Amino acid sequence: MRSLALLYGGPFYQSFAALPDAVRTGEESYAKVFGVNHFAHMATERQLAELFHQSMAASNAVFAELARVVEFAGTVVDVAGGNG
């Protein structure tokens, strides 16, 4: 969970500051703060990319537990970036 805290408490938190403008304009808040979307930003910074991958793996544990305790009517698939 440390990696999730670092990611969401770091660059994602910084991008949340631009959220009101993103709602008004439709522009992506992360790109407004960092100049590119989060996948492009992480592709240029190895440490940030590794943190993202660690975060996705950590969140897998959260969602696996959720799936265990909540009865779903079907199959749940998370199609996104990372290797989590």
Coordinates of C-alpha atoms in Angstrom, one line a residue:
M1 CA 0.0 0.0 0.0
R2 CA 3.0 2.3 0.4
S3 CA 3.4 2.6 -3.4
L4 CA -0.3 3.6 -3.7
A5 CA 0.2 6.3 -1.0
L6 CA 3.3 7.6 -2.7
L7 CA 1.6 7.8 -6.1
Y8 CA -1.7 9.2 -5.0
G9 CA 0.0 11.5 -2.5
G10 CA 2.5 12.7 -5.0
P11 CA 1.9 13.3 -8.7
F12 CA -1.8 12.4 -8.8
Y13 CA -2.4 14.7 -5.8
Q14 CA -0.6 17.5 -7.6
S15 CA -2.8 17.0 -10.6
F16 CA -6.0 17.1 -8.5
A17 CA -5.3 20.9 -8.0
A18 CA -6.2 21.4 -11.6
L19 CA -9.4 19.4 -11.4
P20 CA -11.8 22.4 -11.2
D21 CA -10.3 23.8 -14.4
A22 CA -10.5 20.3 -16.0
V23 CA -14.2 20.1 -15.2
R24 CA -14.8 23.5 -16.8
T25 CA -12.6 23.0 -19.9
G26 CA -12.6 19.2 -20.5
E27 CA -8.8 19.2 -20.5
E28 CA -7.0 16.6 -18.5
S29 CA -5.8 17.9 -15.2
Y30 CA -2.6 15.7 -15.1
A31 CA -1.5 17.0 -18.5
K32 CA -2.2 20.6 -17.4
V33 CA 0.1 20.2 -14.4
F34 CA 2.9 18.1 -16.0
G35 CA 2.6 19.0 -19.7
V36 CA 1.7 15.4 -20.8
N37 CA -0.8 12.7 -19.8
H38 CA 0.2 10.4 -16.9
F39 CA 1.2 7.5 -19.2
A40 CA 3.5 9.7 -21.3
H41 CA 4.9 11.3 -18.2
M42 CA 5.7 7.9 -16.6
A43 CA 7.2 6.6 -19.8
T44 CA 9.9 9.3 -19.5
E45 CA 10.7 8.8 -15.8
R46 CA 11.8 5.2 -14.9
Q47 CA 11.3 5.7 -11.1
L48 CA 7.8 7.1 -11.6
A49 CA 6.9 4.2 -14.0
E50 CA 8.1 1.7 -11.4
L51 CA 6.1 3.4 -8.7
F52 CA 3.0 3.2 -11.0
H53 CA 3.5 -0.5 -11.6
Q54 CA 4.0 -1.2 -7.9
S55 CA 0.8 0.8 -7.2
M56 CA -1.2 -1.2 -9.7
A57 CA 0.1 -4.5 -8.2
A58 CA -0.8 -3.2 -4.7
S59 CA -4.3 -2.2 -5.8
N60 CA -4.8 -5.7 -7.2
A61 CA -4.8 -7.0 -3.6
V62 CA -7.5 -4.4 -2.7
F63 CA -9.7 -5.4 -5.6
A64 CA -9.2 -9.1 -5.1
E65 CA -10.4 -8.7 -1.5
L66 CA -13.4 -6.7 -2.7
A67 CA -14.3 -9.3 -5.2
R68 CA -14.0 -11.9 -2.4
V69 CA -16.5 -10.2 -0.1
V70 CA -18.9 -8.7 -2.7
E71 CA -21.0 -11.1 -4.7
F72 CA -20.8 -10.1 -8.4
A73 CA -23.3 -11.3 -11.0
G74 CA -20.6 -11.8 -13.6
T75 CA -17.0 -11.2 -14.4
V76 CA -15.2 -8.0 -13.5
V77 CA -12.2 -7.0 -15.7
D78 CA -9.9 -4.0 -15.1
V79 CA -8.5 -2.9 -18.5
A80 CA -5.9 -0.3 -17.8
G81 CA -2.2 0.5 -17.8
G82 CA 0.4 -1.0 -15.6
N83 CA 1.3 -4.6 -14.8
G84 CA -1.0 -5.0 -11.7

